[in-house]
CSV table of C-alpha atoms in Angstrom, one decimal:
chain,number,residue,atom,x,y,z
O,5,UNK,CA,-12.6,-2.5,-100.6
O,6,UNK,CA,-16.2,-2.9,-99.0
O,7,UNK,CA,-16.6,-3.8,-95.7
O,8,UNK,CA,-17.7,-7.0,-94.7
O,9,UNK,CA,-17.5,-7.1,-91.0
O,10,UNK,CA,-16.8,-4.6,-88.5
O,11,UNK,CA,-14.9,-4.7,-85.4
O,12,UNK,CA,-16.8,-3.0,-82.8
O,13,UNK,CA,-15.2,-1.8,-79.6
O,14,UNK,CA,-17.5,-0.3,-76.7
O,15,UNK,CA,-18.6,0.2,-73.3
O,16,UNK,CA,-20.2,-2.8,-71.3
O,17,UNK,CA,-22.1,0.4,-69.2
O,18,UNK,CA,-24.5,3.3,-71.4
O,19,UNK,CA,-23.1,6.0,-69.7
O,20,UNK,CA,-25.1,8.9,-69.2
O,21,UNK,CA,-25.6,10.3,-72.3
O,22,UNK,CA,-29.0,8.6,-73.9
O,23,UNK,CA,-27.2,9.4,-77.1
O,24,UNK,CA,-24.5,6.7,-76.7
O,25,UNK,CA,-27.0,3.8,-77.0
O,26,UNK,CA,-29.5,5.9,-79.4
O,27,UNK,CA,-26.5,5.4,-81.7
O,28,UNK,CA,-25.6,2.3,-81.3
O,29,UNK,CA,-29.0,1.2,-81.6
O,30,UNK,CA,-28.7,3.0,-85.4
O,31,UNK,CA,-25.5,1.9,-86.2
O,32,UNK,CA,-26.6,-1.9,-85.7
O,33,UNK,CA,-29.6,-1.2,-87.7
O,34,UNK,CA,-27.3,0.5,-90.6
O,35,UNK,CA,-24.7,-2.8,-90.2
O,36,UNK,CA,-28.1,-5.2,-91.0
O,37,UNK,CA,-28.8,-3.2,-93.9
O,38,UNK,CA,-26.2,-3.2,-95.2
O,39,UNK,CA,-25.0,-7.0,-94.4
O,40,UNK,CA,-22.2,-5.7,-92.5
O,41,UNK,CA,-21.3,-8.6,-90.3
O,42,UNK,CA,-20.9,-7.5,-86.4
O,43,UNK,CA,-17.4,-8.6,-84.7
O,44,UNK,CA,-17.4,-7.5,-80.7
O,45,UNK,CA,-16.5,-8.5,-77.3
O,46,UNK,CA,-19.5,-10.8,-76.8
O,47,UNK,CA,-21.1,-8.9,-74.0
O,48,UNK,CA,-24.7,-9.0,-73.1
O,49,UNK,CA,-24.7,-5.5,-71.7
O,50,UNK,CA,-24.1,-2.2,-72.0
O,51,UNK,CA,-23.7,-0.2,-75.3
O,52,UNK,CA,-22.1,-3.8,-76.3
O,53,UNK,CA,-25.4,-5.3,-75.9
O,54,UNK,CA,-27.3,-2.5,-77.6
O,55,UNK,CA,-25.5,-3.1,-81.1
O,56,UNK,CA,-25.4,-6.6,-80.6
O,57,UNK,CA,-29.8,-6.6,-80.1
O,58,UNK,CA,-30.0,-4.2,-83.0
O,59,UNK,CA,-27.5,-6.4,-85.5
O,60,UNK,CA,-29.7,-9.4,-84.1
O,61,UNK,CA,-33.4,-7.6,-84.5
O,62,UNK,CA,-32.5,-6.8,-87.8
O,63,UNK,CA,-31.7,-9.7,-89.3
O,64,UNK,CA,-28.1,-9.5,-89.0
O,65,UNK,CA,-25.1,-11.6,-88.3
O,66,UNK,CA,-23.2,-11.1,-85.3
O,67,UNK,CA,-20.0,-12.4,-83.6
O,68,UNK,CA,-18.8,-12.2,-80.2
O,69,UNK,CA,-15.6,-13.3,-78.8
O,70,UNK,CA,-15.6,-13.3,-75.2
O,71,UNK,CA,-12.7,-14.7,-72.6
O,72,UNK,CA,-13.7,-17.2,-70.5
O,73,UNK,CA,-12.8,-15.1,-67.4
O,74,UNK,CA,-16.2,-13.1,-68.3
O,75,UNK,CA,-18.2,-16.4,-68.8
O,76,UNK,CA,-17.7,-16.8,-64.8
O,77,UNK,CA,-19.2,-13.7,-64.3
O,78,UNK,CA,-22.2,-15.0,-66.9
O,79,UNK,CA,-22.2,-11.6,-69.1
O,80,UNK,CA,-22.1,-13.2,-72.7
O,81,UNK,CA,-25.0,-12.6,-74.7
O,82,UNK,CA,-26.9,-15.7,-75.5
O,83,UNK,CA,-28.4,-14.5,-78.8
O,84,UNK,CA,-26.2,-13.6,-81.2
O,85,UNK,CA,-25.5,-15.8,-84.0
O,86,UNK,CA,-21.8,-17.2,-83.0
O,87,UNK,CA,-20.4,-17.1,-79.9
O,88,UNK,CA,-16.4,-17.9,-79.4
O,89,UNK,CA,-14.7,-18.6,-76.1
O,90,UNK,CA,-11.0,-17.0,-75.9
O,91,UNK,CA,-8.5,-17.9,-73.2
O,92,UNK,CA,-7.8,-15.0,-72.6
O,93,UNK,CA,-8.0,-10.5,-73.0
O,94,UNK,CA,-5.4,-10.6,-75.4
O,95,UNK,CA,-6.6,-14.0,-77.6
O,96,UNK,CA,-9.8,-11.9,-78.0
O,97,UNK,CA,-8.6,-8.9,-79.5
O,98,UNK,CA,-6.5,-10.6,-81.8
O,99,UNK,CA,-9.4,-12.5,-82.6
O,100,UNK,CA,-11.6,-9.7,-83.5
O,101,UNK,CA,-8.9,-8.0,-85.2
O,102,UNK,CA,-8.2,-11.0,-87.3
O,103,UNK,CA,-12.0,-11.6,-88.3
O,104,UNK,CA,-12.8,-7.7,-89.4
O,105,UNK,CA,-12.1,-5.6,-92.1
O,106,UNK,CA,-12.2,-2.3,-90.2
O,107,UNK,CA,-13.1,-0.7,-86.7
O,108,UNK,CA,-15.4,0.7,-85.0
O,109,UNK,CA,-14.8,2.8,-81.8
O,110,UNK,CA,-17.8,4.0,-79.8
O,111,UNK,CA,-17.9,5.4,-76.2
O,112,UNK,CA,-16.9,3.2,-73.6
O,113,UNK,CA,-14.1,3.0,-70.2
O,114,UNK,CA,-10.4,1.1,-70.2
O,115,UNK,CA,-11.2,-1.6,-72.5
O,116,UNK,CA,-12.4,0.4,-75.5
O,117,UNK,CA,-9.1,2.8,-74.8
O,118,UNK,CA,-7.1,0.1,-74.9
O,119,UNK,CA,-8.5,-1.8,-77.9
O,120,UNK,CA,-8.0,1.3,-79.7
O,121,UNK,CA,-4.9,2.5,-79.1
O,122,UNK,CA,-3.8,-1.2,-79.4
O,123,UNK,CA,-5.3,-1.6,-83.4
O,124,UNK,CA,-3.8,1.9,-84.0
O,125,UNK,CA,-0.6,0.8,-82.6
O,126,UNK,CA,-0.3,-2.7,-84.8
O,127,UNK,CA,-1.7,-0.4,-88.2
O,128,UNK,CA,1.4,2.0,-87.3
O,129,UNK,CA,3.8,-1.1,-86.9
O,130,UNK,CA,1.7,-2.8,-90.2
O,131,UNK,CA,0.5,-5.5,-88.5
O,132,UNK,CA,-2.5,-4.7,-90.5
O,133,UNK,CA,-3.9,-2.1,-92.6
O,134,UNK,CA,-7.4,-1.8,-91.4
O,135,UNK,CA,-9.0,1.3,-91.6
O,136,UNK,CA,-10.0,2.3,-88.3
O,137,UNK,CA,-13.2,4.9,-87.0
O,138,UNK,CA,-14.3,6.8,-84.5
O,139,UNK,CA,-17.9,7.4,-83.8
O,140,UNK,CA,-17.5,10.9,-81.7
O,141,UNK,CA,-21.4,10.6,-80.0
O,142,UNK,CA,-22.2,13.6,-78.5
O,143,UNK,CA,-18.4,15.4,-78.5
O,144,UNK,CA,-17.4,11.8,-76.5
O,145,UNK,CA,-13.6,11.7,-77.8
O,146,UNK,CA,-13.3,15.4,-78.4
O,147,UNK,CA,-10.9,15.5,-75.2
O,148,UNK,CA,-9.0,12.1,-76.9
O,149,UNK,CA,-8.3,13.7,-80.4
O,150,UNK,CA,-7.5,16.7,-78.9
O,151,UNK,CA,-4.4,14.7,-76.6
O,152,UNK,CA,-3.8,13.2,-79.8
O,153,UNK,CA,-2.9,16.0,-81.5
O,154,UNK,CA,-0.5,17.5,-78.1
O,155,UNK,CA,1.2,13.9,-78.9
O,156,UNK,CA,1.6,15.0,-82.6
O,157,UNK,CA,3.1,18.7,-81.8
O,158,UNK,CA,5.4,16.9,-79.1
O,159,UNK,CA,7.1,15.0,-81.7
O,160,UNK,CA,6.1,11.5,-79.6
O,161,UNK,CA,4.3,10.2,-82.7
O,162,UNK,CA,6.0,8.8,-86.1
O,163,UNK,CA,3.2,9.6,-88.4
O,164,UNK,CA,0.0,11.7,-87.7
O,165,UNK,CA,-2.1,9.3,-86.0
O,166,UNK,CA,-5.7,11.1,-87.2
O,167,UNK,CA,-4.6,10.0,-90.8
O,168,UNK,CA,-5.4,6.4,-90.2
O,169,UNK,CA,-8.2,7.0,-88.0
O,170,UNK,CA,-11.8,8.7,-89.3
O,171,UNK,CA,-13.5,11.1,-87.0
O,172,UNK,CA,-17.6,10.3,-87.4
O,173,UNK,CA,-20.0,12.0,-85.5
O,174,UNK,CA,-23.5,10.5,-86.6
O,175,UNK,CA,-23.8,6.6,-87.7
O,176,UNK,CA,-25.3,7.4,-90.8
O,177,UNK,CA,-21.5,8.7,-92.2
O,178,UNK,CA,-20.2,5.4,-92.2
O,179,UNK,CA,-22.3,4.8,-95.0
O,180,UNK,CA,-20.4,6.2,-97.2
O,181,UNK,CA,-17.5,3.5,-95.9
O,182,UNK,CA,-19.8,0.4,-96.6
């Protein structure tokens, strides 16, 4: 099945590396192309920002779901094409989940870890069955995939995790996923 929309999860910082937002700036631009329909945290900044702008520039369509704890702190972005309010952490990434056909993990902190070891976790459990990838920028989850594979060898894992999850390392092999 094509995909439709994509779930991205990402850092609300750029890090260091200029290659972080260089690709999301090309992976937003891909997503337009292709009418790949962005599903995110809603954030104005960031590398969340950066896909979000380039889905938008594009001519793209783009959803964020943001909880209203971050509205205090004013960090939604005000021009993407839907914007929805979620009570709260958890409402929002079952919201994105539940609006995307697959997802996206970039570089980010906490937040991205979690989002991504939560979708893994609910595909393991069959909560869903969405594929899920990993856009390694710049070596970024080389340390992660290596950790993943001690939890393998240690027998703490029921399946091997790296078969529901697709290392990329450039945006332009998702392509092929479209």
């Amino acid at each position: 099945m094509a995909i439709q929309s994509l779930a991205v999860f990402c850092g609300s910082k750029n890090g260091n590396n200029p290659l972080f937002a260089q690709h999301a700036m090309e992976l937003g631009k891909l997503m337009a192309k292709h009418k790949v329909k962005l599903i995110y945290g809603g954030g104005s900044a960031g590398i969340m920002g950066t896909i979000a702008d380039a889905v938008m520039t594009n001519g793209g369509n783009v959803t964020g779901i943001i909880p209203k704890i971050l509205l205090e702190w004013e960090v939604q972005h005000r021009g993407i094409t839907e914007l929805i309010i979620a009570d709260d952490m958890h409402v929002r990434k079952r919201t994105i989940y539940s609006l995307s056909d697959a997802a996206l993990i970039l570089p980010g902190g906490f937040g991205t870890l979690d989002e991504l070891f939560e979708i893994v976790t609910w595909n393991q459990l069959t909560i869903h069955d969405k594929h899920i990838y990993i856009l390694n920028s710049g070596g970024f989850y080389n340390h992660l995939l290596k950790h993943i594979e001690v939890m393998k060898k240690e027998q703490f894992l029921y399946e091997d995790a790296l078969k529901r999850i697709t290392v990329i390392d450039d945006p332009a092999e998702l392509i092929k996923y479209l």
